[in-house]
Structures are given as structure tokens and as C-alpha cells.
Amino acid sequence: ISQEQKQNQAEAENNFRLYIDLSVQKRANAPDIVIWPEAATAFLLGQDETAQDIIAKTLPGVTLLAGSIRREESGETRHYANSLIALQ
């Protein structure tokens, strides 16, 4: 997925589904860990319980390391940073 497409909010769900599909295809090799690239999701994966549930159901027993955006808030100030999210 190109960087432009990853940053396109209109493509966020399609990109997420593509990463899920590719990860499921690799399940045939029974990996313990699946790694998604930097900024794989254009949404806050660490705070998106629906996306986390989909990952848990589709990749049971697998640790996912995914690049994602993280938001930190202090009062009215928001700071966004590139982060590594680990999900099991």
C-alpha cells in the first residue's frame, strides 16, 4: 500500500481489510508474530476496540506488531505520534 493511500482516510477501512486478508493468508505457515508496516492504519488502532476485536478473531494466538498513530491529549492540546502497537 503506497504512503499516499495509507494516509487517505477514505481508504482506511479497505487498507485495514487488506492487511487482515494478507495476514490470514500467512496463517497457513503458523507464524507466532505478524508484522504490519509503519503507519499501517490511518486510524488510532490502539484505541479502536472494533478493529482490535477483528484482529483477535481473525488472528487467534498470533501477536500482531503494527505501526499506527497514537494520540496523546493534555487539556485541549493533542499530539499525534507514530507508534508500534502490540496486540495478542
PDB file of N, CA, C and O in Angstrom, residues 10-37:
ATOM      1  N   ALA A  10     -10.344   7.943   3.359  1.00  0.00           N
ATOM      2  CA  ALA A  10     -11.394   7.236   2.618  1.00  0.00           C
ATOM      3  C   ALA A  10     -11.007   5.776   2.348  1.00  0.00           C
ATOM      4  O   ALA A  10     -11.867   4.932   2.141  1.00  0.00           O
ATOM      5  N   GLU A  11      -9.716   5.482   2.371  1.00  0.00           N
ATOM      6  CA  GLU A  11      -9.218   4.130   2.113  1.00  0.00           C
ATOM      7  C   GLU A  11      -8.875   3.379   3.394  1.00  0.00           C
ATOM      8  O   GLU A  11      -8.442   2.221   3.341  1.00  0.00           O
ATOM      9  N   ALA A  12      -9.058   3.984   4.558  1.00  0.00           N
ATOM     10  CA  ALA A  12      -8.621   3.388   5.826  1.00  0.00           C
ATOM     11  C   ALA A  12      -9.203   1.999   6.057  1.00  0.00           C
ATOM     12  O   ALA A  12      -8.481   1.059   6.405  1.00  0.00           O
ATOM     13  N   GLU A  13     -10.490   1.824   5.848  1.00  0.00           N
ATOM     14  CA  GLU A  13     -11.111   0.518   6.082  1.00  0.00           C
ATOM     15  C   GLU A  13     -10.638  -0.510   5.062  1.00  0.00           C
ATOM     16  O   GLU A  13     -10.335  -1.658   5.411  1.00  0.00           O
ATOM     17  N   ASN A  14     -10.542  -0.110   3.788  1.00  0.00           N
ATOM     18  CA  ASN A  14     -10.063  -1.031   2.748  1.00  0.00           C
ATOM     19  C   ASN A  14      -8.627  -1.475   3.026  1.00  0.00           C
ATOM     20  O   ASN A  14      -8.292  -2.650   2.862  1.00  0.00           O
ATOM     21  N   ASN A  15      -7.790  -0.541   3.450  1.00  0.00           N
ATOM     22  CA  ASN A  15      -6.397  -0.872   3.764  1.00  0.00           C
ATOM     23  C   ASN A  15      -6.334  -1.836   4.944  1.00  0.00           C
ATOM     24  O   ASN A  15      -5.567  -2.802   4.927  1.00  0.00           O
ATOM     25  N   PHE A  16      -7.137  -1.581   5.966  1.00  0.00           N
ATOM     26  CA  PHE A  16      -7.185  -2.454   7.142  1.00  0.00           C
ATOM     27  C   PHE A  16      -7.586  -3.868   6.725  1.00  0.00           C
ATOM     28  O   PHE A  16      -6.956  -4.854   7.114  1.00  0.00           O
ATOM     29  N   ARG A  17      -8.625  -3.972   5.910  1.00  0.00           N
ATOM     30  CA  ARG A  17      -9.086  -5.284   5.431  1.00  0.00           C
ATOM     31  C   ARG A  17      -8.001  -5.994   4.611  1.00  0.00           C
ATOM     32  O   ARG A  17      -7.842  -7.204   4.710  1.00  0.00           O
ATOM     33  N   LEU A  18      -7.257  -5.239   3.817  1.00  0.00           N
ATOM     34  CA  LEU A  18      -6.184  -5.838   3.025  1.00  0.00           C
ATOM     35  C   LEU A  18      -5.113  -6.416   3.942  1.00  0.00           C
ATOM     36  O   LEU A  18      -4.651  -7.545   3.734  1.00  0.00           O
ATOM     37  N   TYR A  19      -4.711  -5.675   4.967  1.00  0.00           N
ATOM     38  CA  TYR A  19      -3.718  -6.194   5.914  1.00  0.00           C
ATOM     39  C   TYR A  19      -4.242  -7.434   6.629  1.00  0.00           C
ATOM     40  O   TYR A  19      -3.509  -8.408   6.821  1.00  0.00           O
ATOM     41  N   ILE A  20      -5.508  -7.425   7.003  1.00  0.00           N
ATOM     42  CA  ILE A  20      -6.117  -8.604   7.640  1.00  0.00           C
ATOM     43  C   ILE A  20      -6.058  -9.791   6.673  1.00  0.00           C
ATOM     44  O   ILE A  20      -5.624 -10.886   7.041  1.00  0.00           O
ATOM     45  N   ASP A  21      -6.493  -9.578   5.433  1.00  0.00           N
ATOM     46  CA  ASP A  21      -6.502 -10.658   4.443  1.00  0.00           C
ATOM     47  C   ASP A  21      -5.100 -11.223   4.207  1.00  0.00           C
ATOM     48  O   ASP A  21      -4.910 -12.443   4.147  1.00  0.00           O
ATOM     49  N   LEU A  22      -4.115 -10.352   4.079  1.00  0.00           N
ATOM     50  CA  LEU A  22      -2.740 -10.808   3.860  1.00  0.00           C
ATOM     51  C   LEU A  22      -2.224 -11.579   5.076  1.00  0.00           C
ATOM     52  O   LEU A  22      -1.527 -12.590   4.930  1.00  0.00           O
ATOM     53  N   SER A  23      -2.589 -11.123   6.268  1.00  0.00           N
ATOM     54  CA  SER A  23      -2.158 -11.797   7.492  1.00  0.00           C
ATOM     55  C   SER A  23      -2.791 -13.173   7.618  1.00  0.00           C
ATOM     56  O   SER A  23      -2.138 -14.138   8.025  1.00  0.00           O
ATOM     57  N   VAL A  24      -4.054 -13.285   7.236  1.00  0.00           N
ATOM     58  CA  VAL A  24      -4.745 -14.575   7.290  1.00  0.00           C
ATOM     59  C   VAL A  24      -4.114 -15.553   6.297  1.00  0.00           C
ATOM     60  O   VAL A  24      -3.942 -16.736   6.605  1.00  0.00           O
ATOM     61  N   GLN A  25      -3.727 -15.069   5.123  1.00  0.00           N
ATOM     62  CA  GLN A  25      -3.085 -15.936   4.130  1.00  0.00           C
ATOM     63  C   GLN A  25      -1.804 -16.543   4.694  1.00  0.00           C
ATOM     64  O   GLN A  25      -1.479 -17.697   4.426  1.00  0.00           O
ATOM     65  N   LYS A  26      -1.080 -15.787   5.484  1.00  0.00           N
ATOM     66  CA  LYS A  26       0.182 -16.257   6.056  1.00  0.00           C
ATOM     67  C   LYS A  26      -0.040 -17.187   7.243  1.00  0.00           C
ATOM     68  O   LYS A  26       0.869 -17.847   7.698  1.00  0.00           O
ATOM     69  N   ARG A  27      -1.275 -17.263   7.758  1.00  0.00           N
ATOM     70  CA  ARG A  27      -1.583 -18.153   8.877  1.00  0.00           C
ATOM     71  C   ARG A  27      -1.331 -19.608   8.508  1.00  0.00           C
ATOM     72  O   ARG A  27      -1.092 -20.428   9.381  1.00  0.00           O
ATOM     73  N   ALA A  28      -1.364 -19.937   7.239  1.00  0.00           N
ATOM     74  CA  ALA A  28      -1.109 -21.315   6.814  1.00  0.00           C
ATOM     75  C   ALA A  28       0.287 -21.761   7.244  1.00  0.00           C
ATOM     76  O   ALA A  28       0.527 -22.942   7.466  1.00  0.00           O
ATOM     77  N   ASN A  29       1.200 -20.802   7.384  1.00  0.00           N
ATOM     78  CA  ASN A  29       2.568 -21.097   7.827  1.00  0.00           C
ATOM     79  C   ASN A  29       2.685 -21.067   9.349  1.00  0.00           C
ATOM     80  O   ASN A  29       3.775 -21.250   9.875  1.00  0.00           O
ATOM     81  N   ALA A  30       1.579 -20.799  10.047  1.00  0.00           N
ATOM     82  CA  ALA A  30       1.503 -20.776  11.509  1.00  0.00           C
ATOM     83  C   ALA A  30       2.533 -19.856  12.179  1.00  0.00           C
ATOM     84  O   ALA A  30       3.269 -20.283  13.060  1.00  0.00           O
ATOM     85  N   PRO A  31       2.576 -18.587  11.783  1.00  0.00           N
ATOM     86  CA  PRO A  31       3.532 -17.687  12.451  1.00  0.00           C
ATOM     87  C   PRO A  31       3.070 -17.347  13.870  1.00  0.00           C
ATOM     88  O   PRO A  31       1.880 -17.346  14.166  1.00  0.00           O
ATOM     89  N   ASP A  32       4.024 -17.064  14.738  1.00  0.00           N
ATOM     90  CA  ASP A  32       3.711 -16.597  16.088  1.00  0.00           C
ATOM     91  C   ASP A  32       3.512 -15.086  16.107  1.00  0.00           C
ATOM     92  O   ASP A  32       2.810 -14.550  16.957  1.00  0.00           O
ATOM     93  N   ILE A  33       4.185 -14.420  15.154  1.00  0.00           N
ATOM     94  CA  ILE A  33       4.149 -12.962  15.089  1.00  0.00           C
ATOM     95  C   ILE A  33       3.869 -12.529  13.652  1.00  0.00           C
ATOM     96  O   ILE A  33       4.435 -13.082  12.714  1.00  0.00           O
ATOM     97  N   VAL A  34       2.994 -11.542  13.509  1.00  0.00           N
ATOM     98  CA  VAL A  34       2.738 -10.905  12.215  1.00  0.00           C
ATOM     99  C   VAL A  34       3.116  -9.442  12.383  1.00  0.00           C
ATOM    100  O   VAL A  34       2.766  -8.809  13.391  1.00  0.00           O
ATOM    101  N   ILE A  35       3.829  -8.892  11.412  1.00  0.00           N
ATOM    102  CA  ILE A  35       4.282  -7.504  11.482  1.00  0.00           C
ATOM    103  C   ILE A  35       3.683  -6.715  10.334  1.00  0.00           C
ATOM    104  O   ILE A  35       3.808  -7.108   9.171  1.00  0.00           O
ATOM    105  N   TRP A  36       3.005  -5.620  10.691  1.00  0.00           N
ATOM    106  CA  TRP A  36       2.496  -4.674   9.700  1.00  0.00           C
ATOM    107  C   TRP A  36       3.448  -3.484   9.670  1.00  0.00           C
ATOM    108  O   TRP A  36       4.097  -3.170  10.665  1.00  0.00           O
ATOM    109  N   PRO A  37       3.522  -2.773   8.556  1.00  0.00           N
ATOM    110  CA  PRO A  37       4.496  -1.688   8.423  1.00  0.00           C
ATOM    111  C   PRO A  37       4.142  -0.430   9.223  1.00  0.00           C
ATOM    112  O   PRO A  37       3.072  -0.312   9.803  1.00  0.00           O
TER     113      PRO A  37
END
